[in-house]
Coordinates of C-alpha atoms in Angstrom, one line a residue:
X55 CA -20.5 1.9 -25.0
X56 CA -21.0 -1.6 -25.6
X57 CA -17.9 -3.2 -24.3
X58 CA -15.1 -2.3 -22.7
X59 CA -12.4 -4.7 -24.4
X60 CA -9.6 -3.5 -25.8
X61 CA -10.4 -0.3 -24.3
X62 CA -7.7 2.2 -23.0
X63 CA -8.3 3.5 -19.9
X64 CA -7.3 6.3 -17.4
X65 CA -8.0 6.3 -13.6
X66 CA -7.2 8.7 -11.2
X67 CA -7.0 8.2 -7.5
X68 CA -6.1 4.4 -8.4
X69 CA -4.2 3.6 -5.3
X70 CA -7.6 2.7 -2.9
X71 CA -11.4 2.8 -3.0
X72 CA -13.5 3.4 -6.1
X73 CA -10.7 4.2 -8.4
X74 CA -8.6 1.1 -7.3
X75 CA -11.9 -1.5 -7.9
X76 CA -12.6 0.7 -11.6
X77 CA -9.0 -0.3 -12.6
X78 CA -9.4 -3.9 -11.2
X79 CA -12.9 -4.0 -13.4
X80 CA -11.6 -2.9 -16.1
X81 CA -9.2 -4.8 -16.5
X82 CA -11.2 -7.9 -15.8
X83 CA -13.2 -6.8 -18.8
X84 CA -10.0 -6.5 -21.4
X85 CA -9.2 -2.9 -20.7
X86 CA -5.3 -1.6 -20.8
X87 CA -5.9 0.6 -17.9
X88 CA -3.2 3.6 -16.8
X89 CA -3.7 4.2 -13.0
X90 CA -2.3 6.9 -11.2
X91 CA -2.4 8.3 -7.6
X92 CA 0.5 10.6 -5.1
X93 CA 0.4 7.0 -3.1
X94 CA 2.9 4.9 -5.0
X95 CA 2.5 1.8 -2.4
X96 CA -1.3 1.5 -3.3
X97 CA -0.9 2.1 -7.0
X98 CA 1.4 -0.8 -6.7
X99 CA -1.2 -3.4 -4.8
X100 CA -3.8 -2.0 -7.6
X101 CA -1.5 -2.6 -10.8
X102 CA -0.4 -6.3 -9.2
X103 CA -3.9 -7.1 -9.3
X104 CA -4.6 -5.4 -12.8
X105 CA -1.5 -7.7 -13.8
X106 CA -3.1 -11.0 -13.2
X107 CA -5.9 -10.4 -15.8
X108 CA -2.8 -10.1 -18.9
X109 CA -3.6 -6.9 -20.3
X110 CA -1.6 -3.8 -20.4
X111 CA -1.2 -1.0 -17.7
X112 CA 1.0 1.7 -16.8
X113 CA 1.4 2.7 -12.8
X114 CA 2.2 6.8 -12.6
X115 CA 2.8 8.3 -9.6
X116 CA 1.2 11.8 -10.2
X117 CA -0.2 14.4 -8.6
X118 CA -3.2 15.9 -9.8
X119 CA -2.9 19.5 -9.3
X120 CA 0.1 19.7 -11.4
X121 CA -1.3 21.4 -14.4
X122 CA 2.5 20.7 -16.7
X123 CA 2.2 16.9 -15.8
X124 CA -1.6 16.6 -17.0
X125 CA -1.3 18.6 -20.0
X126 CA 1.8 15.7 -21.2
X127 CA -0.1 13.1 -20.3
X128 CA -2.2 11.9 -23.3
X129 CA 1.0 11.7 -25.6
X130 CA 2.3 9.3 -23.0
X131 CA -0.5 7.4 -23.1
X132 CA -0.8 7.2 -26.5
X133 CA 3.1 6.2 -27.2
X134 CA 2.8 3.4 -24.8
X135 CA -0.6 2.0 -25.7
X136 CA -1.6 3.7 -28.8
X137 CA -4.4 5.7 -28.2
X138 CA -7.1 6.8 -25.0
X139 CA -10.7 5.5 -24.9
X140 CA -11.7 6.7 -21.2
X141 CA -11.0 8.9 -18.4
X142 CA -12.0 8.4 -14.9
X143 CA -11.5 11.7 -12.8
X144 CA -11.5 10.1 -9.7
X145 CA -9.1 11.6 -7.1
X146 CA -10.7 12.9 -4.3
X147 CA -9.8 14.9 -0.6
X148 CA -12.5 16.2 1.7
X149 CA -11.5 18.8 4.3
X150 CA -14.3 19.2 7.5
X151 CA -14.1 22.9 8.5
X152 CA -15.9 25.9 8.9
X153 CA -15.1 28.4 6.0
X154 CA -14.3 31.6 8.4
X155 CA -12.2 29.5 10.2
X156 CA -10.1 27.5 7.1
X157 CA -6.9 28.6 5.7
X158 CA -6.8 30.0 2.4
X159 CA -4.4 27.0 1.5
X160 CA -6.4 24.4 2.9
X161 CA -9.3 26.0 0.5
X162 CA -6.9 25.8 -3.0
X163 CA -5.3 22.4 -2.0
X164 CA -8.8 21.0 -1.7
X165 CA -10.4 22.8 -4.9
X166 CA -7.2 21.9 -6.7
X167 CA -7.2 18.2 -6.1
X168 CA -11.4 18.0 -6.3
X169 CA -12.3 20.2 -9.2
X170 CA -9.4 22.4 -10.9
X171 CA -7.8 19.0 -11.9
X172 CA -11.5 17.5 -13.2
X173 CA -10.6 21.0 -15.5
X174 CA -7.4 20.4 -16.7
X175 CA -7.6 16.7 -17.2
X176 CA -10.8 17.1 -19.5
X177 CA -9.1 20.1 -21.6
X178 CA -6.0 17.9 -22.0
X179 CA -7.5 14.7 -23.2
X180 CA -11.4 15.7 -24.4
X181 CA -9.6 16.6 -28.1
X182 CA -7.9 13.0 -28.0
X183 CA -11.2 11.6 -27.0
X184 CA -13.0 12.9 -29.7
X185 CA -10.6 11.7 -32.1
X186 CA -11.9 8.2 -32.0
X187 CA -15.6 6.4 -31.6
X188 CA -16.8 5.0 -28.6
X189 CA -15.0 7.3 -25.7
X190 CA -16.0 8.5 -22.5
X191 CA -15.5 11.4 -19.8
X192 CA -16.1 10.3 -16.7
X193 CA -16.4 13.2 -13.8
X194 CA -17.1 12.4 -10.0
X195 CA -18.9 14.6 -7.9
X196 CA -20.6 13.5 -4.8
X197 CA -24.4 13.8 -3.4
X198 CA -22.6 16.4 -1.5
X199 CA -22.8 18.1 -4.8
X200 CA -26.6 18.4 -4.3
X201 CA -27.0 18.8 -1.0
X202 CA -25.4 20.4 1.9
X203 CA -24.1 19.7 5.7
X204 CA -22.2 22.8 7.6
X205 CA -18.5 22.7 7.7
X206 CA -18.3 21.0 4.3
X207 CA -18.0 24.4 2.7
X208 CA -15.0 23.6 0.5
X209 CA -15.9 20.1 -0.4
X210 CA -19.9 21.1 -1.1
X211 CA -18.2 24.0 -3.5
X212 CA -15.9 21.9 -5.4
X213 CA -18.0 18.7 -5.8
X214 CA -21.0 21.2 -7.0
X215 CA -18.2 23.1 -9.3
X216 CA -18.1 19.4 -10.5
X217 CA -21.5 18.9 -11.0
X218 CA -22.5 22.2 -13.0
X219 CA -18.9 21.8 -15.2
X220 CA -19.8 17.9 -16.1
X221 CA -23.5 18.6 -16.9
X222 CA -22.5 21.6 -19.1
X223 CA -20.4 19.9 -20.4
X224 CA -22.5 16.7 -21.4
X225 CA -25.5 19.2 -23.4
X226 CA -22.1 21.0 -24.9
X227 CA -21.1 17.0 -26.1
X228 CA -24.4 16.0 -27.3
X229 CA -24.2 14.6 -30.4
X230 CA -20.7 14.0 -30.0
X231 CA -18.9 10.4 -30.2
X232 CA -17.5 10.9 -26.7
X233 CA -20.2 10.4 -24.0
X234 CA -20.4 12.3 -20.9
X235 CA -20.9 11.2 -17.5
X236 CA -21.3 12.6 -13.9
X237 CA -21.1 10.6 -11.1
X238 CA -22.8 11.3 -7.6
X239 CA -21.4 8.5 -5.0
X240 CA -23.4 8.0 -1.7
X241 CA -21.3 6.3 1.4
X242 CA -19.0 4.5 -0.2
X243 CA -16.8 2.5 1.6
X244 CA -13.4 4.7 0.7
X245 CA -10.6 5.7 2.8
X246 CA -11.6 9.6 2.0
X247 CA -13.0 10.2 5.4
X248 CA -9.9 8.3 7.1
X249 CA -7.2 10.3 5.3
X250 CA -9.5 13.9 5.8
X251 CA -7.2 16.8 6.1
X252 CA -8.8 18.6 9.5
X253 CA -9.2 22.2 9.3
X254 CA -7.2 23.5 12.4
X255 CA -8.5 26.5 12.9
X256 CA -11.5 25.6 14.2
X257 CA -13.1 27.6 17.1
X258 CA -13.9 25.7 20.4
X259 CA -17.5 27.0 20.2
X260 CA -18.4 26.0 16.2
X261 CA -20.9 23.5 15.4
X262 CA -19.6 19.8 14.8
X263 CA -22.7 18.9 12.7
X264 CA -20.6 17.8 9.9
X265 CA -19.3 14.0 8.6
X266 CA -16.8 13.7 11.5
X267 CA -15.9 16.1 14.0
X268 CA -13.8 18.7 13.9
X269 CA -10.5 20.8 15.6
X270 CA -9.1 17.1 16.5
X271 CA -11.7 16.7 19.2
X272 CA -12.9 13.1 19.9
X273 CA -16.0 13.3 19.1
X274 CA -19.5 10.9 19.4
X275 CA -20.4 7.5 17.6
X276 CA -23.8 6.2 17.7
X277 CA -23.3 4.4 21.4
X278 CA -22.2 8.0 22.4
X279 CA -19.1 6.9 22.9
X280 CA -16.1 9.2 22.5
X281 CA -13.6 8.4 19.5
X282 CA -11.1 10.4 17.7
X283 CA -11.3 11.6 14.2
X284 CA -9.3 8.6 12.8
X285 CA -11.3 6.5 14.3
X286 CA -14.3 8.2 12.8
X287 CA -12.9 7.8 9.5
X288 CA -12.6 4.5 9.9
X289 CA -15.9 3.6 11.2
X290 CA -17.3 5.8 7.9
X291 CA -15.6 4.0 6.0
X292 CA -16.2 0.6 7.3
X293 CA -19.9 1.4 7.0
X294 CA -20.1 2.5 3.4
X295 CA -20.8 0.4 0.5
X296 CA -18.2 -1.7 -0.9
X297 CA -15.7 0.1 -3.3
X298 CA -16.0 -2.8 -5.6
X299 CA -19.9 -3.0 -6.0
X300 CA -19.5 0.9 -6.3
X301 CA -16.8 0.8 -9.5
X302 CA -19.2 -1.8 -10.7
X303 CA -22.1 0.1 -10.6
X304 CA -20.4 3.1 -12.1
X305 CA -18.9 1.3 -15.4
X306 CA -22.7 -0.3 -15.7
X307 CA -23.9 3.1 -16.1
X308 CA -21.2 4.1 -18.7
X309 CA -22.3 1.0 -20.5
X310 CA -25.7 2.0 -20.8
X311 CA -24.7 5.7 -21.0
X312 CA -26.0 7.0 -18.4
X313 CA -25.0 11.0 -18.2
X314 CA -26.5 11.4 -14.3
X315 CA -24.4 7.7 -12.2
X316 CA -26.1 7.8 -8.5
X317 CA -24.5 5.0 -6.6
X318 CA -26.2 3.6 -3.6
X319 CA -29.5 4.1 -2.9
X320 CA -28.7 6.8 -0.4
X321 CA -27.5 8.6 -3.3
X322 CA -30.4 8.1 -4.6
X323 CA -33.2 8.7 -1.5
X324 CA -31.0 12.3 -0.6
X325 CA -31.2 13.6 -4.5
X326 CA -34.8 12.9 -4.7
X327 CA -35.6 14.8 -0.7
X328 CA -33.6 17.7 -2.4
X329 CA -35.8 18.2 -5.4
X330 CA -39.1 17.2 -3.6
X331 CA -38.0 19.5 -0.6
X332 CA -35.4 22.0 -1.5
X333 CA -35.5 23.9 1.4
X334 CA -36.2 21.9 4.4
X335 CA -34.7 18.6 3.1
X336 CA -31.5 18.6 5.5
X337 CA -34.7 18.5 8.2
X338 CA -35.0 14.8 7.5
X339 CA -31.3 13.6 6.3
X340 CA -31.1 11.4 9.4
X341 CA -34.1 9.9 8.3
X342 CA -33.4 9.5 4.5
X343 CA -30.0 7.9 5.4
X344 CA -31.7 5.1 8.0
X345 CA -34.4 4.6 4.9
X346 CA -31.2 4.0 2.5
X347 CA -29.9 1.3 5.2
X348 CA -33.1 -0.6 5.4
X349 CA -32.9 -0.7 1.8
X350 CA -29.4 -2.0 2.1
X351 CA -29.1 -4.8 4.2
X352 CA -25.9 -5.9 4.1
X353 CA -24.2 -2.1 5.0
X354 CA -27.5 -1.9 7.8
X355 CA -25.9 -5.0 9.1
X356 CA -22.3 -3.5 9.2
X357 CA -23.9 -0.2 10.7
X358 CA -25.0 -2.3 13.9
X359 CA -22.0 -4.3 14.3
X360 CA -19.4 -1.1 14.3
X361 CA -22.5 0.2 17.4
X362 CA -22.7 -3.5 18.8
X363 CA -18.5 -4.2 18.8
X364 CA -16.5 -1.1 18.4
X365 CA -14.8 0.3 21.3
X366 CA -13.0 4.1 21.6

């Protein structure tokens, strides 16, 4: 895809992180862009932005496991901007709990929101898509679609449900006019972590070896300090790359078509450990994630301040 002017776009999970700084891109680049998100204050900040660059949008407050909703979506589009050029399946929740211990709606609220709407968006607009030259599917999953941490189980099964759909899906396209593309995120600087739904049926005994801590425990930062799971979040997320430099880096690769997106070198260092150690590469994550730092000044320096000058 050589440009991305006059280009249609769709973006889920608008209201914050990546899929807030892919609207503002796009629009920057001559794209009418459609954003949509449950959190109708943030798709508001995103769409005043999107405003100030004079091309069209459309701000729908939507939630993504609502199957009707989807499915009468691209005739929407299409009557207010006159066609769809490309879909960003964004929206994203993460959930840290053992899976013994989660509740059988906490597992189908997550796998609803990460991959059972990546399904019905794509069957809902894919025929539109293909209608017209130059399109694109655009699917996040996660490194945590390659690898693995415990008490991740539902995230790790819908981000790699993600991942096996997408790349199906781009050898079922090939040859197609409608490129397909998977994305795999590192640490990005997102407010996924902050807004985590706990699992809270956690036992006092399980393991807390996964992104934040579970059972609503305070749990350890890198001082050793004690901080709750908010805080956590926040310090994840204040650690991460930059949301912006992220959506950049994403509609680069759709430019150059590029079906496998890895953004942020951490991305990057943990995909190659998997294949060059598939079953002992979780033995040297810590170390893979300090190599991705020193390779990322900038968020290396933002990891020491948050030790340095954050207090519980």
């Amino acid at each position: 895809m050589r440009t991305f002017k006059n280009k249609v776009a769709l973006i889920t999970g608008a209201a914050s992180g990546m899929g807030k700084y892919l609207a503002i891109n796009l629009a920057k680049e001559g794209a009418d862009v459609v954003i949509c998100d449950v959190n109708e204050d943030g798709l508001k900040e995103t769409e005043k932005i999107i405003k100030s660059y004079n091309v069209g949008s459309s701000l729908l407050v939507l939630d993504v496991r609502n199957k009707k909703e989807i499915e009468e979506l691209p005739s929407k589009i299409i009557e207010n901007h006159g066609k769809i050029d490309l879909v960003f399946n964004n929206a994203g929740v993460v959930i840290p709990a053992g899976f013994l211990n989660m509740k059988e709606e906490d597992w189908d609220w997550c796998n609803d929101i990460n991959y059972n709407s990546i399904i019905n968006f794509s069957r809902s607009f894919l025929p539109h898509l293909m209608k017209d030259e130059e399109t694109a599917l655009i699917n996040t999953s996660s490194i945590f679609g390659i690898i693995t941490t415990p008490n991740n189980t539902v995230y790790h099964a819908s981000k790699f449900a993600v991942r096996g759909f997408t790349e199906s899906l781009i050898k079922e396209m090939e040859g197609s006019n409608t490129q397909i593309h998977c994305v795999y995120p590192g640490h990005i600087g997102t407010n996924i972590a902050v807004n985590a739904k706990f699992g809270n049926q956690i036992s006092k005994g399980e393991s807390k070896d996964g992104i934040l801590g579970l059972n609503g425990e305070p749990i350890k930062d890198i001082k050793g300090e004690r901080v709750s799971e908010e805080e956590a979040g926040v310090r994840f997320r204040d650690a991460g790359m930059d949301p912006d430099k992220a959506a950049k880096i994403i509609l680069r690769g759709v430019k150059k078509n590029k079906k496998r997106i890895f953004v942020g070198i951490d991305s990057k260092l943990m995909e190659l450990s998997q294949r060059l150690l598939p079953d002992s590469y979780w033995k040297i994550m810590s170390f893979t994630l300090f190599l991705g730092l020193l390779f990322s000044p900038h968020r290396l320096k933002k990891v020491i301040n948050l030790a340095i000058n954050k207090k519980s």
